[in-house]
Amino acid sequence: MMKEKKKHTWRHKDLLGIENLSEEDLVLILDQATGFKEVLARPIPKVPTLRGKTIVTLFCEPSTRTRASFDLAAKRLSADTLNIAASSSSFLKGESLKDTARNLEAMKIDMIIMRHECAGAPHFLAGEVNAAVINAGDGFHEHPTQALLDIYTIREKLGKFKGVKVSIIGDIAHSRVARSNILALSKLGAEVTVCGPKTLIPAEMEKMGVRVVYGLKDALEGADVINVLRIQLERQKKALFPSTREYINLFGITKEKLDRHAKEDVVIMHPGPVNRGVEITQEVADSRYSVILDQVTNGVAVRMAVLFLMGHNKNLEQKEVPTKLHN
Amino acid sequence: MNIRTKSKVLDQPGIRRSVQRIAHEIIEKNQGLENVAIIGIKTRGAYLAERIAESMAGIEGKKIPVGALDITMYRDDLTEIAEQPVVHATEIGFDITGKKIILVDDVLFSGRTVRCALDELIDFGRPANIQLAVLIDRGHRELPIRPDYTGKNIPTSKKESVEVRLKETDGSEEVVVVEAEKEER
């Protein structure tokens, strides 16, 4: 009975970042997500797994995709969801994050999915409430579920991580997607290159174990996967790069550049929303290289896996785990 | 806790014969294999379903659709079990609506696994009927569920447990009754 392959157990109360996950945690989520992806293809794409659980999405920053994806993932698992947007909530009346969370918890909720413009806000919240907290993006810090769906998509397309060359292109400095991706890919043994204007690449990037290049050609050559980040046009006002036009010329992904420098079977990813004609051309975004819509579909499956793991978690790290439950 | 093997109730030829007999019975009861499909409950039920399908193909010369069902997402004890459940993919590559579905599991005990499987199957479509085939029926039902095809009935006590070992999952072919006993200190 206990002879089965030793399986990895999830022990985290919250999902705050990729930083505190192990390689085994990541693989567990990906394996579970495969099961949930199949559910999405069923005639009735809904399972009773989280019946009776209540999940709150607390978004203090605009979001379409991530919020819809989490909401749908929860509904596909039969959980009840409650959406709170900062713009229509008591935040505007000056209620603190802590009070909001405490009040929500008094209504007997099980999980809070949170996006906040301040790095560390979900970590603060996690310490205040018993409910599980999932970080859906905090400042320039982390966006763990985006990285999870990205690595899921990479595994689906390439079947492995060891030695896979991934180039992340764009505004690395202000990207929580880049940060979470670098952490996840490094843990899994992929080789990460980052590329962008010098002003948008943080100092000491090499310390994260990645290769830094400033020319697009170097990032494209030999890459198995190119992850194109959204260029936040509002940054241009802060003069972090001279002009959008120059950015397009130097770093925009076009079919000509791919034909000239990239592998024929390169996989193009983008976390969305896409600025067509800026970081990536219309032609490339809709081309056969592009897996942008697969990413969106996989996002729901991966988030279902995360909600499932957190929703049925009896093996929390905070609680004392008996060392010898079974022989 | 120690697991003690009490008795071996089926060996490799025994399992093979049971599978063959179930195959014959399914064909007899359904008067052939017209519109019949077979779905096994993961993990061991899925392998048994494949074997039964193969056996039936040998008899009737016709291959029927085979599927595998993972019932983890439908379990009624998710909030109670201590061990973390692991989800695997369900693989049903055909439309079950209108088909006669043979549902296969290795051991029938409380009937709760079968209940999950029935709920899940209904979410895939509306089969003409669902028939249940099990290798071992060990009794102690907690739900009104009964098998249509049984490899072997084995009366057991609740303290005991029945383990079906198949070469695909366990490297050996046997069915044993085991009992957990407290370790002496």
Short mmCIF file of C-alpha atoms in Angstrom, two decimals:
data_model
loop_
_atom_site.label_atom_id
_atom_site.label_comp_id
_atom_site.label_asym_id
_atom_site.label_seq_id
_atom_site.Cartn_x
_atom_site.Cartn_y
_atom_site.Cartn_z
CA MET A 1 0.00 0.00 0.00
CA MET A 2 2.76 2.42 0.88
CA LYS A 3 5.07 1.07 -1.75
CA GLU A 4 4.03 3.53 -4.40
CA LYS A 5 6.59 5.89 -5.83
CA LYS A 6 7.47 8.49 -3.29
CA LYS A 7 5.43 11.48 -4.23
CA HIS A 8 6.09 15.06 -3.45
CA THR A 9 3.77 16.79 -0.99
CA TRP A 10 2.76 20.43 -1.25
CA ARG A 11 3.42 22.19 2.05
CA HIS A 12 2.83 25.85 1.38
CA LYS A 13 -0.10 27.72 2.88
CA ASP A 14 0.30 30.56 0.39
CA LEU A 15 1.66 31.01 -3.11
CA LEU A 16 3.56 34.27 -2.83
CA GLY A 17 6.30 33.76 -5.37
CA ILE A 18 8.40 31.29 -7.28
CA GLU A 19 11.28 32.23 -5.01
CA ASN A 20 10.20 29.94 -2.17
CA LEU A 21 9.17 26.98 -4.31
CA SER A 22 11.40 23.99 -4.94
CA GLU A 23 11.92 22.26 -8.26
CA GLU A 24 9.68 19.44 -6.96
CA ASP A 25 6.92 21.96 -6.13
CA LEU A 26 7.07 23.33 -9.67
CA VAL A 27 6.94 19.90 -11.27
CA LEU A 28 4.05 18.90 -9.00
CA ILE A 29 2.01 21.91 -10.15
CA LEU A 30 2.76 21.19 -13.81
CA ASP A 31 1.81 17.52 -13.45
CA GLN A 32 -1.44 18.40 -11.72
CA ALA A 33 -2.21 21.03 -14.35
CA THR A 34 -2.12 18.36 -17.04
CA GLY A 35 -5.06 16.64 -15.33
CA PHE A 36 -6.98 19.89 -15.14
CA LYS A 37 -6.28 20.85 -18.74
CA GLU A 38 -8.15 17.73 -19.78
CA VAL A 39 -11.18 18.92 -17.76
CA LEU A 40 -11.31 22.09 -19.87
CA ALA A 41 -11.82 20.00 -23.01
CA ARG A 42 -14.79 18.06 -21.61
CA PRO A 43 -18.40 18.57 -22.74
CA ILE A 44 -19.11 19.82 -19.22
CA PRO A 45 -15.86 21.51 -18.21
CA LYS A 46 -16.60 21.58 -14.51
CA VAL A 47 -15.67 19.28 -11.62
CA PRO A 48 -16.92 19.32 -8.01
CA THR A 49 -13.43 19.41 -6.50
CA LEU A 50 -13.65 22.71 -4.59
CA ARG A 51 -17.37 22.67 -3.86
CA GLY A 52 -18.11 24.69 -0.76
CA LYS A 53 -14.90 26.74 -0.91
CA THR A 54 -15.08 30.49 -1.27
CA ILE A 55 -12.38 32.33 -3.16
CA VAL A 56 -11.98 36.10 -3.23
CA THR A 57 -10.11 37.97 -5.94
CA LEU A 58 -8.84 41.23 -4.53
CA PHE A 59 -7.38 43.29 -7.35
CA CYS A 60 -5.92 46.68 -6.55
CA GLU A 61 -4.56 47.08 -10.09
CA PRO A 62 -6.27 46.71 -13.45
CA SER A 63 -6.32 43.23 -14.97
CA THR A 64 -8.45 41.38 -17.47
CA ARG A 65 -6.66 38.18 -18.26
CA THR A 66 -5.30 37.16 -14.90
CA ARG A 67 -8.45 37.95 -13.03
CA ALA A 68 -10.72 36.26 -15.58
CA SER A 69 -8.39 33.28 -15.60
CA PHE A 70 -8.44 32.87 -11.81
CA ASP A 71 -12.18 33.44 -11.68
CA LEU A 72 -12.79 30.84 -14.35
CA ALA A 73 -10.37 28.37 -12.77
CA ALA A 74 -12.25 28.66 -9.47
CA LYS A 75 -15.63 28.26 -11.16
CA ARG A 76 -14.45 25.22 -13.14
CA LEU A 77 -13.64 23.65 -9.77
CA SER A 78 -17.09 24.57 -8.38
CA ALA A 79 -15.80 27.09 -5.86
CA ASP A 80 -17.77 30.25 -5.18
CA THR A 81 -15.98 33.42 -6.19
CA LEU A 82 -16.24 36.96 -5.04
CA ASN A 83 -14.57 39.72 -7.01
CA ILE A 84 -13.44 42.91 -5.35
CA ALA A 85 -11.88 45.70 -7.37
CA ALA A 86 -10.05 48.47 -5.60
CA SER A 87 -11.85 51.10 -7.63
CA SER A 88 -15.23 50.09 -6.22
CA SER A 89 -14.27 49.01 -2.73
CA SER A 90 -13.76 50.53 0.68
CA PHE A 91 -10.11 51.14 -0.17
CA LEU A 92 -11.34 54.39 -1.60
CA LYS A 93 -12.86 55.17 1.78
CA GLY A 94 -9.47 54.67 3.34
CA GLU A 95 -9.88 51.20 4.77
CA SER A 96 -6.54 49.52 5.27
CA LEU A 97 -5.56 46.32 3.54
CA LYS A 98 -5.42 44.57 6.88
CA ASP A 99 -8.95 45.59 7.84
CA THR A 100 -10.32 44.62 4.46
CA ALA A 101 -8.73 41.20 4.70
CA ARG A 102 -9.88 40.66 8.28
CA ASN A 103 -13.42 41.56 7.33
CA LEU A 104 -13.36 39.25 4.35
CA GLU A 105 -12.08 36.49 6.55
CA ALA A 106 -14.88 37.06 9.03
CA MET A 107 -17.18 36.10 6.16
CA LYS A 108 -15.53 32.65 6.13
CA ILE A 109 -13.56 32.68 2.95
CA ASP A 110 -10.89 30.12 2.11
CA MET A 111 -8.57 31.86 -0.30
CA ILE A 112 -7.60 35.36 -1.36
CA ILE A 113 -6.10 35.99 -4.76
CA MET A 114 -4.44 39.35 -4.70
CA ARG A 115 -2.87 41.84 -7.06
CA HIS A 116 -1.30 44.97 -5.67
CA GLU A 117 0.97 47.70 -6.95
CA CYS A 118 3.23 47.36 -3.90
CA ALA A 119 5.77 44.58 -3.82
CA GLY A 120 5.24 42.47 -0.73
CA ALA A 121 1.57 43.32 -0.18
CA PRO A 122 0.45 39.67 -0.52
CA HIS A 123 3.21 38.63 1.89
CA PHE A 124 1.89 41.10 4.44
CA LEU A 125 -1.64 39.83 3.94
CA ALA A 126 -0.56 36.20 4.24
CA GLY A 127 0.80 36.93 7.69
CA GLU A 128 -2.47 38.52 8.79
CA VAL A 129 -5.04 35.95 7.71
CA ASN A 130 -5.60 32.22 7.95
CA ALA A 131 -6.96 32.06 4.42
CA ALA A 132 -4.54 30.97 1.73
CA VAL A 133 -3.11 33.93 -0.17
CA ILE A 134 -2.15 33.70 -3.83
CA ASN A 135 -0.07 36.45 -5.36
CA ALA A 136 -1.48 37.51 -8.71
CA GLY A 137 1.22 40.14 -9.19
CA ASP A 138 2.84 42.48 -6.68
CA GLY A 139 4.61 45.57 -7.94
CA PHE A 140 7.85 44.76 -9.78
CA HIS A 141 8.33 41.70 -7.59
CA GLU A 142 6.65 38.47 -8.68
CA HIS A 143 3.79 37.06 -10.71
CA PRO A 144 4.10 33.37 -9.90
CA THR A 145 1.10 31.96 -11.79
CA GLN A 146 2.22 33.70 -15.00
CA ALA A 147 5.61 32.01 -14.70
CA LEU A 148 3.89 28.69 -13.99
CA LEU A 149 1.74 28.90 -17.10
CA ASP A 150 4.78 29.95 -19.12
CA ILE A 151 6.83 26.97 -17.98
CA TYR A 152 3.82 24.70 -18.49
CA THR A 153 3.60 25.93 -22.08
CA ILE A 154 7.33 25.42 -22.58
CA ARG A 155 7.12 21.87 -21.27
CA GLU A 156 4.11 21.20 -23.47
CA LYS A 157 5.93 22.42 -26.59
CA LEU A 158 9.45 21.18 -25.90
CA GLY A 159 8.94 18.35 -23.44
CA LYS A 160 11.84 19.32 -21.18
CA PHE A 161 13.66 22.14 -19.39
CA LYS A 162 17.23 20.95 -19.04
CA GLY A 163 19.35 22.86 -21.52
CA VAL A 164 16.39 24.65 -23.11
CA LYS A 165 17.42 28.18 -24.12
CA VAL A 166 14.89 30.84 -23.22
CA SER A 167 15.39 34.50 -24.15
CA ILE A 168 13.30 37.10 -22.34
CA ILE A 169 13.15 40.37 -24.24
CA GLY A 170 11.97 43.78 -23.13
CA ASP A 171 11.62 45.76 -19.94
CA ILE A 172 13.27 43.38 -17.50
CA ALA A 173 13.63 45.94 -14.73
CA HIS A 174 9.93 46.63 -14.29
CA SER A 175 8.69 43.15 -15.02
CA ARG A 176 7.44 40.80 -12.34
CA VAL A 177 6.76 38.33 -15.14
CA ALA A 178 10.45 38.32 -16.07
CA ARG A 179 11.53 37.90 -12.47
CA SER A 180 9.23 34.98 -11.77
CA ASN A 181 10.12 33.37 -15.08
CA ILE A 182 13.85 33.65 -14.46
CA LEU A 183 13.46 32.07 -11.02
CA ALA A 184 11.30 29.21 -12.30
CA LEU A 185 13.38 28.46 -15.39
CA SER A 186 16.64 28.52 -13.44
CA LYS A 187 15.28 26.08 -10.88
CA LEU A 188 14.27 23.72 -13.67
CA GLY A 189 17.63 23.83 -15.43
CA ALA A 190 16.79 26.00 -18.43
CA GLU A 191 19.32 28.54 -19.72
CA VAL A 192 17.94 32.06 -19.53
CA THR A 193 19.07 35.08 -21.53
CA VAL A 194 17.64 38.54 -20.96
CA CYS A 195 17.78 41.29 -23.53
CA GLY A 196 16.61 44.89 -23.67
CA PRO A 197 17.77 48.50 -23.54
CA LYS A 198 20.44 49.04 -20.88
CA THR A 199 18.15 51.34 -18.95
CA LEU A 200 15.57 48.57 -18.61
CA ILE A 201 17.93 45.85 -17.41
CA PRO A 202 18.68 45.90 -13.69
CA ALA A 203 22.24 45.88 -12.46
CA GLU A 204 23.68 42.63 -11.19
CA MET A 205 21.35 40.60 -13.36
CA GLU A 206 24.08 37.99 -13.80
CA LYS A 207 23.81 37.21 -10.12
CA MET A 208 20.45 35.59 -10.88
CA GLY A 209 22.34 33.19 -13.09
CA VAL A 210 21.22 34.58 -16.42
CA ARG A 211 23.08 35.77 -19.49
CA VAL A 212 22.60 39.46 -20.34
CA VAL A 213 22.80 40.73 -23.92
CA TYR A 214 21.98 44.13 -25.31
CA GLY A 215 21.60 43.23 -28.95
CA LEU A 216 18.52 41.42 -30.16
CA LYS A 217 20.51 39.28 -32.59
CA ASP A 218 22.39 37.68 -29.69
CA ALA A 219 19.13 36.92 -27.92
CA LEU A 220 17.49 35.36 -30.95
CA GLU A 221 20.36 33.17 -32.09
CA GLY A 222 20.05 29.65 -30.77
CA ALA A 223 17.01 30.37 -28.62
CA ASP A 224 14.37 27.64 -28.29
CA VAL A 225 11.87 30.01 -26.73
CA ILE A 226 11.51 33.77 -27.00
CA ASN A 227 9.38 35.36 -24.33
CA VAL A 228 8.49 38.87 -25.43
CA LEU A 229 7.48 41.22 -22.64
CA ARG A 230 4.96 43.98 -23.01
CA ILE A 231 6.62 47.31 -23.31
CA GLN A 232 4.85 49.58 -20.90
CA LEU A 233 4.42 52.67 -23.00
CA GLU A 234 3.95 54.80 -19.90
CA ARG A 235 7.64 54.16 -19.11
CA GLN A 236 8.65 56.04 -22.18
CA LYS A 237 7.40 59.21 -20.53
CA LYS A 238 9.97 58.63 -17.83
CA ALA A 239 12.61 58.68 -20.56
CA LEU A 240 13.84 55.16 -19.89
CA PHE A 241 14.15 54.67 -23.60
CA PRO A 242 14.45 57.42 -26.18
CA SER A 243 11.44 56.70 -28.37
CA THR A 244 8.97 53.97 -29.13
CA ARG A 245 10.18 54.04 -32.68
CA GLU A 246 13.74 53.36 -31.65
CA TYR A 247 12.58 50.53 -29.41
CA ILE A 248 10.71 48.97 -32.31
CA ASN A 249 13.77 49.20 -34.51
CA LEU A 250 16.15 47.73 -31.98
CA PHE A 251 14.04 45.25 -30.01
CA GLY A 252 10.72 44.77 -31.82
CA ILE A 253 10.24 41.16 -32.95
CA THR A 254 9.55 41.05 -36.67
CA LYS A 255 9.35 38.21 -39.13
CA GLU A 256 12.49 39.45 -40.93
CA LYS A 257 14.54 39.37 -37.72
CA LEU A 258 13.27 35.91 -36.86
CA ASP A 259 14.01 34.61 -40.35
CA ARG A 260 17.50 36.01 -40.21
CA HIS A 261 18.57 35.05 -36.68
CA ALA A 262 16.20 32.63 -34.98
CA LYS A 263 15.76 28.89 -35.20
CA GLU A 264 13.11 27.72 -37.60
CA ASP A 265 11.03 26.07 -34.88
CA VAL A 266 11.41 28.80 -32.26
CA VAL A 267 8.49 29.25 -29.88
CA ILE A 268 7.25 32.82 -29.35
CA MET A 269 5.54 33.67 -26.09
CA HIS A 270 4.01 36.86 -24.73
CA PRO A 271 2.31 37.34 -21.37
CA GLY A 272 -0.18 39.85 -22.80
CA PRO A 273 -1.65 42.30 -23.30
CA VAL A 274 0.13 42.64 -26.64
CA ASN A 275 1.07 46.04 -28.07
CA ARG A 276 0.87 44.94 -31.65
CA GLY A 277 3.44 46.70 -33.77
CA VAL A 278 5.58 47.66 -30.79
CA GLU A 279 7.34 44.76 -29.05
CA ILE A 280 6.02 42.29 -31.60
CA THR A 281 4.47 42.69 -35.04
CA GLN A 282 0.96 41.60 -35.90
CA GLU A 283 2.43 39.06 -38.30
CA VAL A 284 4.57 37.35 -35.65
CA ALA A 285 1.90 37.47 -32.94
CA ASP A 286 -0.48 35.53 -35.19
CA SER A 287 2.15 33.31 -36.78
CA ARG A 288 2.70 29.60 -36.36
CA TYR A 289 5.58 30.33 -33.96
CA SER A 290 3.23 32.04 -31.56
CA VAL A 291 1.79 30.14 -28.60
CA ILE A 292 0.21 33.23 -27.04
CA LEU A 293 -3.30 31.78 -27.03
CA ASP A 294 -2.05 28.40 -25.73
CA GLN A 295 -0.60 30.36 -22.83
CA VAL A 296 -4.01 31.77 -22.04
CA THR A 297 -5.69 28.36 -22.13
CA ASN A 298 -2.91 26.81 -20.06
CA GLY A 299 -3.28 29.65 -17.58
CA VAL A 300 -6.68 28.38 -16.53
CA ALA A 301 -5.42 24.81 -16.13
CA VAL A 302 -2.37 25.88 -14.13
CA ARG A 303 -4.47 28.09 -11.85
CA MET A 304 -6.90 25.22 -11.30
CA ALA A 305 -3.94 23.12 -10.19
CA VAL A 306 -2.77 25.84 -7.82
CA LEU A 307 -6.25 26.33 -6.31
CA PHE A 308 -6.61 22.56 -5.94
CA LEU A 309 -3.28 22.21 -4.14
CA MET A 310 -4.01 25.11 -1.81
CA GLY A 311 -7.67 24.22 -1.33
CA HIS A 312 -7.02 20.73 -0.04
CA ASN A 313 -3.91 21.29 1.93
CA LYS A 314 -3.49 19.41 5.16
CA ASN A 315 0.28 19.48 5.07
CA LEU A 316 1.04 23.08 5.89
CA GLU A 317 4.56 24.10 6.65
CA GLN A 318 3.51 26.10 9.70
CA LYS A 319 1.77 23.20 11.30
CA GLU A 320 3.76 20.48 12.90
CA VAL A 321 4.00 17.58 10.55
CA PRO A 322 4.49 14.24 12.29
CA THR A 323 7.68 12.78 10.94
CA LYS A 324 6.50 9.19 10.94
CA LEU A 325 2.91 8.92 9.86
CA HIS A 326 3.34 5.82 7.77
CA ASN A 327 6.10 3.32 7.50
CA MET B 1 2.49 -0.01 11.41
CA ASN B 2 3.50 -3.14 9.62
CA ILE B 3 1.70 -4.61 6.68
CA ARG B 4 1.39 -8.39 6.93
CA THR B 5 0.40 -10.49 3.96
CA LYS B 6 -2.23 -12.98 5.08
CA SER B 7 -3.03 -14.90 1.95
CA LYS B 8 -2.66 -14.91 -1.78
CA VAL B 9 -6.07 -15.24 -3.38
CA LEU B 10 -5.17 -15.04 -7.06
CA ASP B 11 -1.94 -15.72 -8.93
CA GLN B 12 -0.98 -14.75 -12.45
CA PRO B 13 -2.95 -17.50 -14.26
CA GLY B 14 -5.86 -16.83 -11.89
CA ILE B 15 -5.98 -13.16 -12.86
CA ARG B 16 -5.76 -14.08 -16.53
CA ARG B 17 -8.65 -16.55 -16.25
CA SER B 18 -10.80 -14.04 -14.37
CA VAL B 19 -10.20 -11.42 -17.04
CA GLN B 20 -11.08 -13.90 -19.77
CA ARG B 21 -14.27 -14.99 -18.03
CA ILE B 22 -15.37 -11.39 -17.52
CA ALA B 23 -14.71 -10.77 -21.23
CA HIS B 24 -16.92 -13.73 -22.18
CA GLU B 25 -19.68 -12.62 -19.82
CA ILE B 26 -19.69 -9.08 -21.19
CA ILE B 27 -20.03 -10.39 -24.75
CA GLU B 28 -22.78 -12.80 -23.69
CA LYS B 29 -24.80 -10.25 -21.78
CA ASN B 30 -24.53 -7.61 -24.51
CA GLN B 31 -25.02 -10.13 -27.33
CA GLY B 32 -21.80 -9.11 -28.99
CA LEU B 33 -19.91 -5.86 -28.80
CA GLU B 34 -22.19 -3.60 -30.79
CA ASN B 35 -22.08 -0.11 -29.24
CA VAL B 36 -20.02 -1.30 -26.26
CA ALA B 37 -17.10 0.72 -24.88
CA ILE B 38 -14.95 0.07 -21.82
CA ILE B 39 -13.59 2.57 -19.30
CA GLY B 40 -11.24 1.68 -16.45
CA ILE B 41 -10.79 3.59 -13.21
CA LYS B 42 -7.17 4.67 -12.80
CA THR B 43 -4.72 3.23 -12.13
CA ARG B 44 -5.21 -0.51 -12.00
CA GLY B 45 -8.78 -0.53 -13.30
CA ALA B 46 -7.49 1.15 -16.46
CA TYR B 47 -4.98 -1.64 -17.08
CA LEU B 48 -7.62 -4.27 -16.39
CA ALA B 49 -9.97 -2.53 -18.85
CA GLU B 50 -7.29 -2.76 -21.53
CA ARG B 51 -6.81 -6.44 -20.82
CA ILE B 52 -10.53 -7.16 -20.94
CA ALA B 53 -10.83 -5.24 -24.22
CA GLU B 54 -7.93 -7.21 -25.64
CA SER B 55 -9.45 -10.48 -24.52
CA MET B 56 -12.79 -9.53 -26.09
CA ALA B 57 -11.03 -8.58 -29.31
CA GLY B 58 -9.52 -12.06 -29.35
CA ILE B 59 -12.97 -13.62 -29.03
CA GLU B 60 -15.05 -11.37 -31.27
CA GLY B 61 -12.36 -10.07 -33.59
CA LYS B 62 -13.41 -6.52 -32.86
CA LYS B 63 -11.63 -3.75 -30.98
CA ILE B 64 -13.86 -1.55 -28.85
CA PRO B 65 -13.08 1.98 -27.59
CA VAL B 66 -11.08 1.99 -24.35
CA GLY B 67 -10.91 4.91 -21.91
CA ALA B 68 -9.36 5.67 -18.53
CA LEU B 69 -11.00 7.66 -15.77
CA ASP B 70 -9.27 9.52 -12.93
CA ILE B 71 -11.82 10.12 -10.20
CA THR B 72 -9.73 12.28 -7.85
CA MET B 73 -11.62 15.48 -8.67
CA TYR B 74 -14.93 13.83 -7.75
CA ARG B 75 -13.93 12.26 -4.44
CA ASP B 76 -16.30 12.91 -1.54
CA ASP B 77 -13.55 12.75 1.06
CA LEU B 78 -11.21 15.44 -0.29
CA THR B 79 -11.73 17.55 2.81
CA GLU B 80 -11.02 14.64 5.15
CA ILE B 81 -8.12 12.64 3.80
CA ALA B 82 -4.76 13.38 5.31
CA GLU B 83 -2.69 12.42 2.35
CA GLN B 84 -2.60 14.86 -0.49
CA PRO B 85 -4.60 13.69 -3.49
CA VAL B 86 -2.88 13.65 -6.86
CA VAL B 87 -4.81 14.36 -10.03
CA HIS B 88 -4.11 12.41 -13.20
CA ALA B 89 -5.62 12.98 -16.62
CA THR B 90 -8.82 11.25 -17.64
CA GLU B 91 -8.53 9.84 -21.14
CA ILE B 92 -11.82 9.26 -22.92
CA GLY B 93 -11.22 9.75 -26.62
CA PHE B 94 -14.76 8.96 -27.78
CA ASP B 95 -18.31 10.16 -27.22
CA ILE B 96 -19.96 8.02 -24.56
CA THR B 97 -23.50 9.21 -25.36
CA GLY B 98 -25.70 6.29 -26.43
CA LYS B 99 -22.99 3.72 -25.72
CA LYS B 100 -23.08 0.79 -23.32
CA ILE B 101 -20.23 1.56 -20.97
CA ILE B 102 -18.40 -1.18 -19.08
CA LEU B 103 -16.84 0.49 -16.05
CA VAL B 104 -13.87 -1.44 -14.64
CA ASP B 105 -12.12 -1.29 -11.27
CA ASP B 106 -9.75 -3.63 -9.49
CA VAL B 107 -11.38 -3.89 -6.05
CA LEU B 108 -14.99 -3.09 -5.11
CA PHE B 109 -15.23 -2.12 -1.44
CA SER B 110 -17.38 0.72 -0.07
CA GLY B 111 -18.67 1.63 -3.54
CA ARG B 112 -17.60 5.25 -3.14
CA THR B 113 -15.04 5.12 -5.92
CA VAL B 114 -17.70 3.80 -8.27
CA ARG B 115 -20.05 6.58 -7.16
CA CYS B 116 -17.38 9.15 -8.13
CA ALA B 117 -16.86 7.42 -11.45
CA LEU B 118 -20.59 7.41 -12.20
CA ASP B 119 -20.87 11.13 -11.46
CA GLU B 120 -17.86 11.87 -13.62
CA LEU B 121 -19.06 9.71 -16.52
CA ILE B 122 -22.43 11.46 -16.57
CA ASP B 123 -20.57 14.76 -17.06
CA PHE B 124 -19.09 13.30 -20.25
CA GLY B 125 -22.44 12.44 -21.83
CA ARG B 126 -25.47 10.21 -21.54
CA PRO B 127 -24.57 6.55 -22.02
CA ALA B 128 -27.26 3.99 -22.90
CA ASN B 129 -26.29 2.14 -19.74
CA ILE B 130 -23.33 1.62 -17.43
CA GLN B 131 -22.28 -1.86 -16.32
CA LEU B 132 -19.74 -2.54 -13.60
CA ALA B 133 -16.93 -5.09 -13.82
CA VAL B 134 -14.52 -5.69 -10.92
CA LEU B 135 -11.70 -8.15 -10.44
CA ILE B 136 -12.34 -8.49 -6.70
CA ASP B 137 -15.50 -7.85 -4.68
CA ARG B 138 -14.54 -7.71 -1.01
CA GLY B 139 -17.92 -6.63 0.42
CA HIS B 140 -18.62 -3.89 3.00
CA ARG B 141 -20.65 -1.67 0.68
CA GLU B 142 -21.65 1.77 1.98
CA LEU B 143 -23.71 2.68 -1.08
CA PRO B 144 -26.34 0.80 -3.10
CA ILE B 145 -23.93 -0.32 -5.81
CA ARG B 146 -23.42 -3.87 -7.13
CA PRO B 147 -21.15 -5.32 -9.80
CA ASP B 148 -22.46 -6.90 -13.02
CA TYR B 149 -19.28 -8.91 -13.55
CA THR B 150 -17.02 -10.15 -10.75
CA GLY B 151 -13.68 -11.91 -11.05
CA LYS B 152 -13.72 -13.25 -7.50
CA ASN B 153 -15.68 -12.65 -4.31
CA ILE B 154 -13.44 -12.44 -1.27
CA PRO B 155 -15.03 -12.09 2.16
CA THR B 156 -12.80 -9.85 4.25
CA SER B 157 -12.84 -8.13 7.60
CA LYS B 158 -12.75 -4.34 7.64
CA LYS B 159 -9.26 -4.39 9.15
CA GLU B 160 -7.93 -6.24 6.17
CA SER B 161 -7.27 -4.81 2.79
CA VAL B 162 -7.07 -6.37 -0.65
CA GLU B 163 -4.18 -5.49 -2.91
CA VAL B 164 -4.28 -6.16 -6.60
CA ARG B 165 -0.79 -6.13 -8.06
CA LEU B 166 -0.33 -5.91 -11.79
CA LYS B 167 2.87 -6.05 -13.76
CA GLU B 168 2.23 -2.60 -15.26
CA THR B 169 2.13 -0.90 -11.86
CA ASP B 170 3.73 -3.28 -9.38
CA GLY B 171 5.97 -5.56 -11.37
CA SER B 172 4.15 -8.69 -10.22
CA GLU B 173 0.82 -10.39 -10.91
CA GLU B 174 -1.16 -11.38 -7.83
CA VAL B 175 -4.03 -10.52 -5.53
CA VAL B 176 -3.29 -10.68 -1.80
CA VAL B 177 -5.17 -10.01 1.41
CA VAL B 178 -3.08 -7.96 3.77
CA GLU B 179 -3.59 -6.73 7.29
CA ALA B 180 -2.02 -3.79 9.03
CA GLU B 181 -0.71 -4.70 12.46
CA LYS B 182 0.60 -2.46 15.21
CA GLU B 183 4.32 -2.53 15.64
CA GLU B 184 5.46 -3.99 18.98
CA ARG B 185 7.82 -1.81 20.91
#
